[in-house]
Tab-separated table of C-alpha atoms and ligand atoms in Angstrom:
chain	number	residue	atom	x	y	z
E	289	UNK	CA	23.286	-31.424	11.240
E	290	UNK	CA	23.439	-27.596	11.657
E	291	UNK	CA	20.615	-25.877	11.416
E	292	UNK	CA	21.791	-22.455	11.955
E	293	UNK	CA	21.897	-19.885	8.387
E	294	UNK	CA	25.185	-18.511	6.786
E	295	UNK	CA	26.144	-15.339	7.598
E	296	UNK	CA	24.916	-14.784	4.067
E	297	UNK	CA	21.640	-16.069	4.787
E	298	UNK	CA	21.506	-14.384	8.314
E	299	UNK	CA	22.258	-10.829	7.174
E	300	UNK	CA	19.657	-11.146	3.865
E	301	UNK	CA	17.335	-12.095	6.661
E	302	UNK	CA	18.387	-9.420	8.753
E	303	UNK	CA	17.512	-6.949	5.854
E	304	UNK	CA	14.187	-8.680	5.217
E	305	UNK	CA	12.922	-8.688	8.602
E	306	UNK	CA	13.934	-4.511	8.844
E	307	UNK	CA	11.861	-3.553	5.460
E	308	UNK	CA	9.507	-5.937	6.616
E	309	UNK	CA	9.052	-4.079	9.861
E	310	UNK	CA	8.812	-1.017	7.848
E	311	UNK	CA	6.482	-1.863	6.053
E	312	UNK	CA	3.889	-3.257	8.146
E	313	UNK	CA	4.229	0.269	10.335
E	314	UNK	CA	2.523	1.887	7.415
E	315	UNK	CA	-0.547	-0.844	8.338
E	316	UNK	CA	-3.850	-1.088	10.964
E	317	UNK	CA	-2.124	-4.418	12.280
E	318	UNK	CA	0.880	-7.017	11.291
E	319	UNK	CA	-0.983	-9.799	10.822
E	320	UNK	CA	-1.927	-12.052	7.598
E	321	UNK	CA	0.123	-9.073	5.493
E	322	UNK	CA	0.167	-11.906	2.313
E	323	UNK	CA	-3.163	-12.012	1.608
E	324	UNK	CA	-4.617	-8.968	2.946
E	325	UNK	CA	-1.987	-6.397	3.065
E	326	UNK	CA	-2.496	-4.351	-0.083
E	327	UNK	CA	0.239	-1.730	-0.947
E	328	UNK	CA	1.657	-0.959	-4.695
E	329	UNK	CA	4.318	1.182	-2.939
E	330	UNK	CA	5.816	-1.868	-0.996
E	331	UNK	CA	5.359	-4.164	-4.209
E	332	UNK	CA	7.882	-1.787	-6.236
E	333	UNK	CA	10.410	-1.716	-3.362
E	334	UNK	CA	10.181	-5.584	-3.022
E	335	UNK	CA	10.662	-5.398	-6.871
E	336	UNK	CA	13.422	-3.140	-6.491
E	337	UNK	CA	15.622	-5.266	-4.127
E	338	UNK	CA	15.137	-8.110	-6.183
E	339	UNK	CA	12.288	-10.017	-3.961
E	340	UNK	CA	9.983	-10.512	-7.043
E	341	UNK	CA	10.942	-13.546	-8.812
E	342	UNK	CA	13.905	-14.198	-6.877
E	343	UNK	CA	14.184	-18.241	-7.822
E	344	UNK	CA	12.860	-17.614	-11.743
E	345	UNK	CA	15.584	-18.213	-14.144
E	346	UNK	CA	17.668	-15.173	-15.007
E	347	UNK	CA	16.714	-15.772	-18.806
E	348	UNK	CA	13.312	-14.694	-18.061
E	349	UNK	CA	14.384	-11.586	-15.908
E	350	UNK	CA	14.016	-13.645	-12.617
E	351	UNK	CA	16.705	-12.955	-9.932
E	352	UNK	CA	18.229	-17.114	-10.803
E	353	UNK	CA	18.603	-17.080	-7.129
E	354	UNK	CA	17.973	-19.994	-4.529
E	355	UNK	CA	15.161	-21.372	-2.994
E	356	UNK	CA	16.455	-21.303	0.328
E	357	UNK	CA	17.428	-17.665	-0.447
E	358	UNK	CA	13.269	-16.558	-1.145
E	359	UNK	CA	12.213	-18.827	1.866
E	360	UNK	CA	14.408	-16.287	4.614
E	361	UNK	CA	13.359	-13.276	2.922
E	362	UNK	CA	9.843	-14.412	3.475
E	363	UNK	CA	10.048	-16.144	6.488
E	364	UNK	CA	11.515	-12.665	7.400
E	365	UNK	CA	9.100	-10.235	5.644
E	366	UNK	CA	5.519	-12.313	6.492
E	367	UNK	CA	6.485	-13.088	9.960
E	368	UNK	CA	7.086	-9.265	10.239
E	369	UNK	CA	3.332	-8.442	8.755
E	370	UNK	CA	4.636	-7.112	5.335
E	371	UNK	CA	2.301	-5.815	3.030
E	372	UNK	CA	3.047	-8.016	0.147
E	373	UNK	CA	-0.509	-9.031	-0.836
E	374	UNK	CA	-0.106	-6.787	-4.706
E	375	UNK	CA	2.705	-8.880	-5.367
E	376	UNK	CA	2.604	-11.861	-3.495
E	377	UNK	CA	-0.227	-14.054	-4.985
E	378	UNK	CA	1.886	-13.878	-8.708
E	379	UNK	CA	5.190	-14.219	-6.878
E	380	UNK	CA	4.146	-17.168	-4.833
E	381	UNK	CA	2.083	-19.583	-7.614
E	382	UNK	CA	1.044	-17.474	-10.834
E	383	UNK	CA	4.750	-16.855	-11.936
E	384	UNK	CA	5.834	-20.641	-11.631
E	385	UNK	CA	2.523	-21.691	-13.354
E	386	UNK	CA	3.514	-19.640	-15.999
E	387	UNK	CA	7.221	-20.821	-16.111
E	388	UNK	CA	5.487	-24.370	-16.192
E	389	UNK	CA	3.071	-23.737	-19.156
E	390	UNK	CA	2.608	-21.124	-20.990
E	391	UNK	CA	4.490	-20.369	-23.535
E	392	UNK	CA	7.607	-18.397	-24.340
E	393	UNK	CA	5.860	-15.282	-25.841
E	394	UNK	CA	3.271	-15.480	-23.105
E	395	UNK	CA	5.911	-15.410	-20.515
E	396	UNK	CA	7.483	-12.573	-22.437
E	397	UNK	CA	4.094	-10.838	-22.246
E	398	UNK	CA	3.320	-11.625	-18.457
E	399	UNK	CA	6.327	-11.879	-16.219
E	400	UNK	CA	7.566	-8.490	-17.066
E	401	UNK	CA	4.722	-6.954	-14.720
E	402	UNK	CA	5.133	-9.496	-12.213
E	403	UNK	CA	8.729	-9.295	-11.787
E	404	UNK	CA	8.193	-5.176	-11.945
E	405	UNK	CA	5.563	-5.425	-9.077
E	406	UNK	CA	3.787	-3.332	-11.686
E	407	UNK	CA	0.649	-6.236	-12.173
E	408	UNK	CA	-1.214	-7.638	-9.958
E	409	UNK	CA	-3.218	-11.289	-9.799
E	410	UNK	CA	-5.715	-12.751	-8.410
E	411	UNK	CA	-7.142	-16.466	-8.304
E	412	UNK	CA	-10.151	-17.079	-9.985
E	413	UNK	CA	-10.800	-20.803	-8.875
E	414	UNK	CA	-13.803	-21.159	-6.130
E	415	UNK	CA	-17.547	-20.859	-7.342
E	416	UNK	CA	-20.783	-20.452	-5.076
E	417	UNK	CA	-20.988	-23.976	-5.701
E	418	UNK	CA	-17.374	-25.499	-5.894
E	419	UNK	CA	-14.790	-24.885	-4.011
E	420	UNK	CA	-13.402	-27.802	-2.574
E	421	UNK	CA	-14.507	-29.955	-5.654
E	422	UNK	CA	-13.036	-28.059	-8.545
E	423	UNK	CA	-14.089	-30.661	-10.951
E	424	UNK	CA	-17.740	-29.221	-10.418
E	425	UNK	CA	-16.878	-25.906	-11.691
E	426	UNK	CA	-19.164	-24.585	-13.579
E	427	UNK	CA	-17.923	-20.984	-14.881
E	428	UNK	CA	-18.104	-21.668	-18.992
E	429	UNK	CA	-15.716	-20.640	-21.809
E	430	UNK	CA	-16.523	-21.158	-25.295
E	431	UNK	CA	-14.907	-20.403	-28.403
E	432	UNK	CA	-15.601	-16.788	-29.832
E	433	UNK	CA	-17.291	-16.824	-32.950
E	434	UNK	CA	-16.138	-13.601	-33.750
E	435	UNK	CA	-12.124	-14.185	-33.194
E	436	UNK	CA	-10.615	-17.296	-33.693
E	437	UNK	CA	-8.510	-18.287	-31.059
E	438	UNK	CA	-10.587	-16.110	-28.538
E	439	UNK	CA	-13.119	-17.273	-26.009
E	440	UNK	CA	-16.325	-15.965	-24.437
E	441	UNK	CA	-16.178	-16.613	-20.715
E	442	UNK	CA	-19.742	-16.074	-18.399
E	443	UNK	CA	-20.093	-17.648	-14.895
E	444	UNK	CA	-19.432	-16.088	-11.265
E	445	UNK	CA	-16.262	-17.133	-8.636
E	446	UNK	CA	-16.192	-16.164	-4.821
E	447	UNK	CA	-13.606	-15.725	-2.329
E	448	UNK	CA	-11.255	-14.090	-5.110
E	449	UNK	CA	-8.532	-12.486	-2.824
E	450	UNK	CA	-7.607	-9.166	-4.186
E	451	UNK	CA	-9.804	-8.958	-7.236
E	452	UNK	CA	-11.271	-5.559	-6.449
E	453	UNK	CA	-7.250	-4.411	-7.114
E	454	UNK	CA	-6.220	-6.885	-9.385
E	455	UNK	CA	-5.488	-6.210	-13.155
E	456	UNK	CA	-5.302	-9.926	-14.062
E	457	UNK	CA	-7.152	-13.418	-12.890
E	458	UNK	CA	-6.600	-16.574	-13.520
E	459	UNK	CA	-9.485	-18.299	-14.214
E	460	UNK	CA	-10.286	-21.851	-14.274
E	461	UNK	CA	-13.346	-22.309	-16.785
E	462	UNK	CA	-15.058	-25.252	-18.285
E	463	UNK	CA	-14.020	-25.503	-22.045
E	464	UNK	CA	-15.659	-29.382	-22.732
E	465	UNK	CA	-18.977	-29.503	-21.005
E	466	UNK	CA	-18.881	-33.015	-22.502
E	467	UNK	CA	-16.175	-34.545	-20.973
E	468	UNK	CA	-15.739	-36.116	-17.691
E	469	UNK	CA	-16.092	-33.456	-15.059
E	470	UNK	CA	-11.985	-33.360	-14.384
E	471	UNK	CA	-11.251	-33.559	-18.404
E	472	UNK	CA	-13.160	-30.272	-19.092
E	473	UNK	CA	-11.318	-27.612	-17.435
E	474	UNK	CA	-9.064	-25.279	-19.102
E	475	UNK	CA	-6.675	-22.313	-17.741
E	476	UNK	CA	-7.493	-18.557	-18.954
E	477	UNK	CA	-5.767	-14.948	-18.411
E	478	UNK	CA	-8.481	-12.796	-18.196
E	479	UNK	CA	-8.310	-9.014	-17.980
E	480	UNK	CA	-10.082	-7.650	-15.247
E	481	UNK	CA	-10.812	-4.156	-17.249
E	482	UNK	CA	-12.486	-6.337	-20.001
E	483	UNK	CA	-16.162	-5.408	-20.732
E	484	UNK	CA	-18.652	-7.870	-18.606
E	485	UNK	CA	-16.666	-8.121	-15.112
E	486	UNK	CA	-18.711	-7.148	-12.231
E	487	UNK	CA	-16.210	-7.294	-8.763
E	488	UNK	CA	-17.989	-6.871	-5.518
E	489	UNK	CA	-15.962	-7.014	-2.629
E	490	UNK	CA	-17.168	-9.545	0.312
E	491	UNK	CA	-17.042	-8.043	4.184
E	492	UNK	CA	-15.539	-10.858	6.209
E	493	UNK	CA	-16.706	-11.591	9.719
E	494	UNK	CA	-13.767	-9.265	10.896
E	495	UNK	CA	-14.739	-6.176	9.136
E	496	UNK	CA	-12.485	-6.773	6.107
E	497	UNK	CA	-13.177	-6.889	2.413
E	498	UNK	CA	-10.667	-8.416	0.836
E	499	UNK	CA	-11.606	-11.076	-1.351
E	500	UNK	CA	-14.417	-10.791	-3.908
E	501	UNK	CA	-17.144	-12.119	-6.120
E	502	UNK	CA	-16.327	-11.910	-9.175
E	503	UNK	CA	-18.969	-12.274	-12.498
E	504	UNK	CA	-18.059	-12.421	-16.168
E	505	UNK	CA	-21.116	-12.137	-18.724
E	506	UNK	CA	-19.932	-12.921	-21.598
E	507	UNK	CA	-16.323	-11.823	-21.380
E	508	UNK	CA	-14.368	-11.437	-24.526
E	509	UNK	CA	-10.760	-13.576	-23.673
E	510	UNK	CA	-8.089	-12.622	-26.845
E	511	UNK	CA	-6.691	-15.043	-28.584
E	512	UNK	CA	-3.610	-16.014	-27.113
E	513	UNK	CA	-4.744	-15.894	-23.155
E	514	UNK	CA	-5.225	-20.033	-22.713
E	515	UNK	CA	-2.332	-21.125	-20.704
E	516	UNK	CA	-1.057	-24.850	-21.082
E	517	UNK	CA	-3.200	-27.781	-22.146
E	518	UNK	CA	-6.959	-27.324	-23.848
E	519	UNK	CA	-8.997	-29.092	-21.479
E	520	UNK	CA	-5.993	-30.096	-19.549
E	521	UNK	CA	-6.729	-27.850	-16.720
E	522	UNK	CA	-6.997	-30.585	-13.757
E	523	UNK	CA	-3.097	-31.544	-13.783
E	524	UNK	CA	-1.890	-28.128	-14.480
E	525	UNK	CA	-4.218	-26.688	-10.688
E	526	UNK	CA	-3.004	-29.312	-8.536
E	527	UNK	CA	0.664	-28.628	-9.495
E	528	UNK	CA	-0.238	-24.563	-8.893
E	529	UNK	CA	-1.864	-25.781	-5.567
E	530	UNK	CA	1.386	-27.169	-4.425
E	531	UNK	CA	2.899	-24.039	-4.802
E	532	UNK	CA	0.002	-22.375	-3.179
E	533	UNK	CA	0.073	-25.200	0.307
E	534	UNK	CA	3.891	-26.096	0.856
E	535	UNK	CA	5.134	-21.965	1.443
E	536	UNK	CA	6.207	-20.460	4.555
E	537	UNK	CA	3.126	-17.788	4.529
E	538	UNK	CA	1.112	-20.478	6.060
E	539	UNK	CA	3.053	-20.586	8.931
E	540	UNK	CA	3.665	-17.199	9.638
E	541	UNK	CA	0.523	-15.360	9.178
E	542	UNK	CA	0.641	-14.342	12.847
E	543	UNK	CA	3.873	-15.060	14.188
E	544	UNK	CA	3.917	-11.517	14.985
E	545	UNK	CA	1.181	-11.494	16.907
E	546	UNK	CA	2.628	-14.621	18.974
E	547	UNK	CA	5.678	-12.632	19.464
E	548	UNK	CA	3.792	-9.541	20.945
E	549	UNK	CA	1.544	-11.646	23.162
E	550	UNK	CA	4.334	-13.856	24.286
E	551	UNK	CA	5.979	-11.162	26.858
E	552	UNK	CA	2.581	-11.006	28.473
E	553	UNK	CA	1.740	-14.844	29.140
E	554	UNK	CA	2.600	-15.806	32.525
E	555	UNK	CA	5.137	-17.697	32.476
E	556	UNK	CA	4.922	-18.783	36.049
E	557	UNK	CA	2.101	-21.406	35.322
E	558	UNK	CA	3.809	-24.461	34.267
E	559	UNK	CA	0.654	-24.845	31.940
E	560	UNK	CA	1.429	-21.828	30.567
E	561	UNK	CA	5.067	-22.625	29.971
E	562	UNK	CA	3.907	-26.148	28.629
E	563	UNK	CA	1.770	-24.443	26.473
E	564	UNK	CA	4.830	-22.156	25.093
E	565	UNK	CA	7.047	-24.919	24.559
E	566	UNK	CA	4.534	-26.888	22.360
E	567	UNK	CA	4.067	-23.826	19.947
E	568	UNK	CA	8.355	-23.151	19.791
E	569	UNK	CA	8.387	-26.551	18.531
E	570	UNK	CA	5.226	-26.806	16.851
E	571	UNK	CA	6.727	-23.634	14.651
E	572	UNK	CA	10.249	-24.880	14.560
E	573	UNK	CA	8.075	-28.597	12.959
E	574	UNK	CA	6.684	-26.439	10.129
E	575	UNK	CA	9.176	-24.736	9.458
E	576	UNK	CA	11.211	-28.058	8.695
E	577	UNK	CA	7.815	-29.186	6.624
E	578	UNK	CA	8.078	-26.090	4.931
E	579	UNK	CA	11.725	-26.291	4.346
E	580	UNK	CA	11.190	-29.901	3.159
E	581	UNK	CA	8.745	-28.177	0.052
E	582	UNK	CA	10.905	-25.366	-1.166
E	583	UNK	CA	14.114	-27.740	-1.060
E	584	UNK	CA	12.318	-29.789	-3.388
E	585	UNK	CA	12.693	-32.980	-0.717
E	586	UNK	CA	9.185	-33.379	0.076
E	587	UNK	CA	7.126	-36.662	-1.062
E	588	UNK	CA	4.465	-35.753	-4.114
E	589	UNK	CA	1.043	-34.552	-2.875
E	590	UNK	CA	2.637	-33.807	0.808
E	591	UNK	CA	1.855	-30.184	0.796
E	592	UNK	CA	-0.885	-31.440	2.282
E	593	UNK	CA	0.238	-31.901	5.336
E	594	UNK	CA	2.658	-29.480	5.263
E	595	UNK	CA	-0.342	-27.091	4.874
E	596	UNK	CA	-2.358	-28.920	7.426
E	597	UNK	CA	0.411	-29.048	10.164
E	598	UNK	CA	1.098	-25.282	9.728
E	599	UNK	CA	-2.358	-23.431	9.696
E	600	UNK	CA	-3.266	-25.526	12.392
E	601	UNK	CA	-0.308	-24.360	14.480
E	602	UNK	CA	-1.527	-20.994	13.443
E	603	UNK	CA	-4.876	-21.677	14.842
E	604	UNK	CA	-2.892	-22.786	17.841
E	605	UNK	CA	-1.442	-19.614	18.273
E	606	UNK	CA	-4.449	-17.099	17.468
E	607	UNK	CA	-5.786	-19.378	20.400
E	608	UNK	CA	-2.775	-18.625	23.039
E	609	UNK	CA	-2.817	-14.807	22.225
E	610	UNK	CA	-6.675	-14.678	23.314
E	611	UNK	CA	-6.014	-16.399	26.427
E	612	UNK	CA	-2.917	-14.559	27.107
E	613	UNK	CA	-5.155	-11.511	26.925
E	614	UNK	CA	-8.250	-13.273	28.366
E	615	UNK	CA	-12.004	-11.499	28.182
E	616	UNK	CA	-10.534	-8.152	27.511
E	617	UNK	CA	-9.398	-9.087	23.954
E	618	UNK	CA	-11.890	-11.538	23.167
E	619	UNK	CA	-14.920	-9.248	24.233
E	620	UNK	CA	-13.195	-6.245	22.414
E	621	UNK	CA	-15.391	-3.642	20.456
E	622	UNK	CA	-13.782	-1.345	17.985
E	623	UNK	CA	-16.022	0.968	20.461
E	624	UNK	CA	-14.250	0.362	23.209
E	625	UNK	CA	-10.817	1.687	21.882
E	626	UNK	CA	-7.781	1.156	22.797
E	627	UNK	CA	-5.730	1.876	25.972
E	628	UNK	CA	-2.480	2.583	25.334
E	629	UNK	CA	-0.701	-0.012	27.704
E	630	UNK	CA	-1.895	-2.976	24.816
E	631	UNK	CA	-0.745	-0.456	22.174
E	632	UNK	CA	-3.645	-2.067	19.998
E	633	UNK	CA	-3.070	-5.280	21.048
E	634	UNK	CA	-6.524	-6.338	22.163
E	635	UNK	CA	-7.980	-5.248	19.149
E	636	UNK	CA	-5.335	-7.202	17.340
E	637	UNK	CA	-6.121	-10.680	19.460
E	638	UNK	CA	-9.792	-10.250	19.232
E	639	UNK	CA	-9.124	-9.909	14.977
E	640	UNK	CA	-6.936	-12.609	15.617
E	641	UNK	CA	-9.599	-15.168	17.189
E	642	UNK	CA	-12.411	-14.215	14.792
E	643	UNK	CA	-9.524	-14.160	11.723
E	644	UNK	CA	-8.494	-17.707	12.644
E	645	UNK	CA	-10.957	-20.291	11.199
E	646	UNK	CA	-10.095	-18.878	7.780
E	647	UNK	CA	-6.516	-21.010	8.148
E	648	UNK	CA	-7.482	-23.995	7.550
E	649	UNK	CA	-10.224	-23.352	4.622
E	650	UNK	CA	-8.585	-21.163	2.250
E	651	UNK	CA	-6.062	-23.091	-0.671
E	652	UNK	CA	-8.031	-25.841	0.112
E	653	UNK	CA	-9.853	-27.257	3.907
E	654	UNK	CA	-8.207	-29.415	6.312
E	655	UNK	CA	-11.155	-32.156	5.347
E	656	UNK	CA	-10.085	-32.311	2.167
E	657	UNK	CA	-5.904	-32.223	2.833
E	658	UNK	CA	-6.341	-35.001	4.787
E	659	UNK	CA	-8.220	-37.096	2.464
E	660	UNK	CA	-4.995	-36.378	-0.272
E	661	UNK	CA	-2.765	-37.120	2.049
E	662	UNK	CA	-4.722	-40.424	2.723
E	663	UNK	CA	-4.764	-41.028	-1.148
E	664	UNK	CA	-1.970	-39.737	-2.812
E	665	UNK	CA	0.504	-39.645	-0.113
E	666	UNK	CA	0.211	-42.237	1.993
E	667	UNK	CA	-1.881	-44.317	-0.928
E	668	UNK	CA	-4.394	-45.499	1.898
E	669	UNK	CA	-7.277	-47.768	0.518
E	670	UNK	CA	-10.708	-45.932	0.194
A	182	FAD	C1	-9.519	-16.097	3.416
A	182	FAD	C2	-9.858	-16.892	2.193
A	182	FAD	C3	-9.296	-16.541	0.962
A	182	FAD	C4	-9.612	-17.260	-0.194
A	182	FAD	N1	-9.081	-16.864	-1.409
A	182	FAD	C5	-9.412	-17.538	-2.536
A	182	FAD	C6	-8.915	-17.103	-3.811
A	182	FAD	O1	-8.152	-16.137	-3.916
A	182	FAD	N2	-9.300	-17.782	-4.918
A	182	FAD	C7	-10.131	-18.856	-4.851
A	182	FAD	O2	-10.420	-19.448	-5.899
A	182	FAD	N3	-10.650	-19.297	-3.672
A	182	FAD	C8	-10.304	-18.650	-2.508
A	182	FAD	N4	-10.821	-19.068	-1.294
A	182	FAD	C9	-11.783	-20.157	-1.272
A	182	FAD	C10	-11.275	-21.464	-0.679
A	182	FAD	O3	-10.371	-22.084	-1.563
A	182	FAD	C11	-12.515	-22.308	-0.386
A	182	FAD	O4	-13.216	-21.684	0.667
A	182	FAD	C12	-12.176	-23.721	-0.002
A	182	FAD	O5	-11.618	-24.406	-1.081
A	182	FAD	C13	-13.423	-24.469	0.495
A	182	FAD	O6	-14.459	-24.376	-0.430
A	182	FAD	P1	-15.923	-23.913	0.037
A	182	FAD	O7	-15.794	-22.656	0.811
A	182	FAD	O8	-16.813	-23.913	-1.175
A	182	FAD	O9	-16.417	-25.050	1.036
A	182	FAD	P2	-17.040	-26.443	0.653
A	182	FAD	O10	-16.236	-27.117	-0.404
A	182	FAD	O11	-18.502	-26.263	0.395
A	182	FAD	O12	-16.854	-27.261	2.004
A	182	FAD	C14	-17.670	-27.000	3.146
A	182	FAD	C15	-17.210	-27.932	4.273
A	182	FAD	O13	-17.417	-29.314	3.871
A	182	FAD	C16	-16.187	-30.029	3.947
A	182	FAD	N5	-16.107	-30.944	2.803
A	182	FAD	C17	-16.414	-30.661	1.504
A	182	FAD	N6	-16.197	-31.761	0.739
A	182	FAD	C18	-15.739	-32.734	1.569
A	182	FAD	C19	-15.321	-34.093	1.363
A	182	FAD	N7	-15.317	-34.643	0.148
A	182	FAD	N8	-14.877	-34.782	2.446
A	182	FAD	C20	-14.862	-34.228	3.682
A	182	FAD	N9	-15.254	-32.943	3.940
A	182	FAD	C21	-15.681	-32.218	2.891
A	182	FAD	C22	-15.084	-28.975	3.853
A	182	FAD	O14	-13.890	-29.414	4.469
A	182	FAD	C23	-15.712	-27.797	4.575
A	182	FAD	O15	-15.525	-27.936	5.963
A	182	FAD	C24	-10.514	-18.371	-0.122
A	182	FAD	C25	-11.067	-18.736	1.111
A	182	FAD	C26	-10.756	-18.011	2.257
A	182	FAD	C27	-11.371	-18.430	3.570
């Protein structure tokens, strides 16, 4: 089997990995660009080269293009520390959702801004009290009295990457507080500017503030804005979460940061070089995992361990960079500053390290990956 790219594939990589570059130079550090990496300049030019969309069907305004074709430009433009966080959440799972369910005039009234780089999403799923058990959600949406059709939406969800820039999120609300906990749950487009949203933006144990809490009182949803299936909410997440667990971001996240450490290990200690070896093919593993996803060739439900496998290789590597760099990095103050023989790269490690246990929680913990994978996978008894 050959594994290499066509030259086709090679030089649209090439071109990704140069604006790529570019663009994380306009950022503090190259790592976890995806999710944190907030620039509406970079989301036009990626909508300008055609990097929005690229697999959607042409009859939509998508780019009709392969999946194999998306995975190297973003292989390319995450591994590089791209800003794409504007675009990247609607890109990666709200676009396809959409193509899934909504309907043909709410496509026509959605994708536009997506495929324009023009809107930008965020995922209103997690509650202070549910996050890995989303049939305990508790946010409510109930019919509007006043505008048939509508709905009135009031609850609170946490860890909402990007809302504090975000024009739309989706929300997940509970639309049958009679049914069984799973039957309840409906899918809503809610604008952000509506009357009744609070956003407060959450500082992370690295200093960082992108994700949010976000709290609708009594939010007033048009007609219109339910996507898919009343009450049908449960069937319609876990397909979105497959999107969300089988991509190449999380692999990537700090491949750059790998890459910059890597001429610094010493590669005279066979440990060392053992060490090496195990994360070249540990990468080289997920990327096949990943590969598996996109191509459409993995098993049901095995994004699981797709997602699994790959943050914890990222974990893996946040781990080599601090010992590459030893106390230095992992002691690092923002008060100490910066000598310029690391070129910022202790400050980058020690975000690195303290960055790192997020892998493995966000779109869903390892805990609870496993446990699918042990049930709908692998169809292990209880
Ligand atoms: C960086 C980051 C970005 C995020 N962005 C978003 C976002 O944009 N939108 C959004 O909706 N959410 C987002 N999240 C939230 C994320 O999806 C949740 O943190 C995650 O689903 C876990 O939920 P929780 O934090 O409530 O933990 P809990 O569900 O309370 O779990 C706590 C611990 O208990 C374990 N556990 C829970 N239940 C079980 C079980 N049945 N069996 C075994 N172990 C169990 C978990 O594995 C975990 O270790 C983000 C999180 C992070 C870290």
């Amino acid at each position: 089997m050959d594994f290499d790219l066509s030259p086709e594939l090679a030089a649209l990589a090439a071109e990704a990995r140069a604006v790529g570059a570019a663009g994380a130079s306009r950022r503090r550090h190259a790592e976890d660009g995806w999710l944190i990496g907030h620039d509406p300049e970079f989301a036009l030019e990626l909508a300008a080269r055609g990097w929005l969309g690229m697999t959607w069907p042409t009859s939509v305004g998508g780019g009709g293009r392969t999946a194999l074709e998306r995975f190297v430009v973003f292989e390319a433009l995450i591994s590089e520390g791209a800003p794409l966080a504007t675009a990247y959440f609607a890109d990666r799972q709200i676009g396809p959702t959409l193509l899934q369910f909504a309907t043909a005039e709410q496509q026509a009234r959605w994708l536009p801004g997506i495929l324009a780089g023009t809107s930008m999403w965020c995922i209103g799923m997690s509650e202070p009290d549910a996050g890995s058990d989303v049939a305990s959600l508790r946010t409510r949406a109930v019919p509007d009295p006043d505008r048939p059709g509508g709905w009135r939406v009031t609850g609170a969800k946490v860890w909402t990457s990007g809302a504090a820039h975000a024009d739309h999120c989706y929300v997940i609300a509970r639309t049958d507080p009679e049914a069984r906990p799973h039957a309840g749950l409906s899918e809503l487009v809610v604008d952000l500017a509506s009357p009744g949203i609070e956003v407060r933006p959450i500082v992370d144990q690295t200093g960082d503030d992108h994700f949010c809490e976000v709290a609708f009182d009594d939010v007033a949803v048009p007609p219109g804005h339910l996507v898919g299936e009343l009450n049908g909410s449960f069937r319609q997440v876990m397909r979105q979460m497959e999107h969300e667990r089988g991509g190449i971001d999380r692999l990537v996240s700090n491949h750059r940061l790998y890459r910059d450490c890597l001429p610094l290990a010493d590669r005279g200690d066979e440990r060392v070089r053992q060490e090496v070896a195990a994360l070249e093919t540990g990468y080289r593993l997920g990327r096949l995992l990943v590969l598996r996803e996109v191509l459409g060739q993995a098993p049901p439900a095995f994004s699981a361990a797709t997602k699994t496998f790959c943050t914890e290789h990222e974990q893996r590597v946040a781990a080599f960079c601090g010992r590459v760099l030893g106390p230095a990095a992992q002691a690092w103050d923002p008060a100490d500053g910066e000598s310029s023989a690391t070129s910022g790269l202790h400050e980058r490690v020690a975000r690195g390290l303290t960055y790192a246990p997020a892998y493995t929680l966000m779109g869903g913990t390892t805990q609870i990956l496993r446990t699918i994978l042990g049930d709908r996978a692998l169809a292990l008894p209880r």
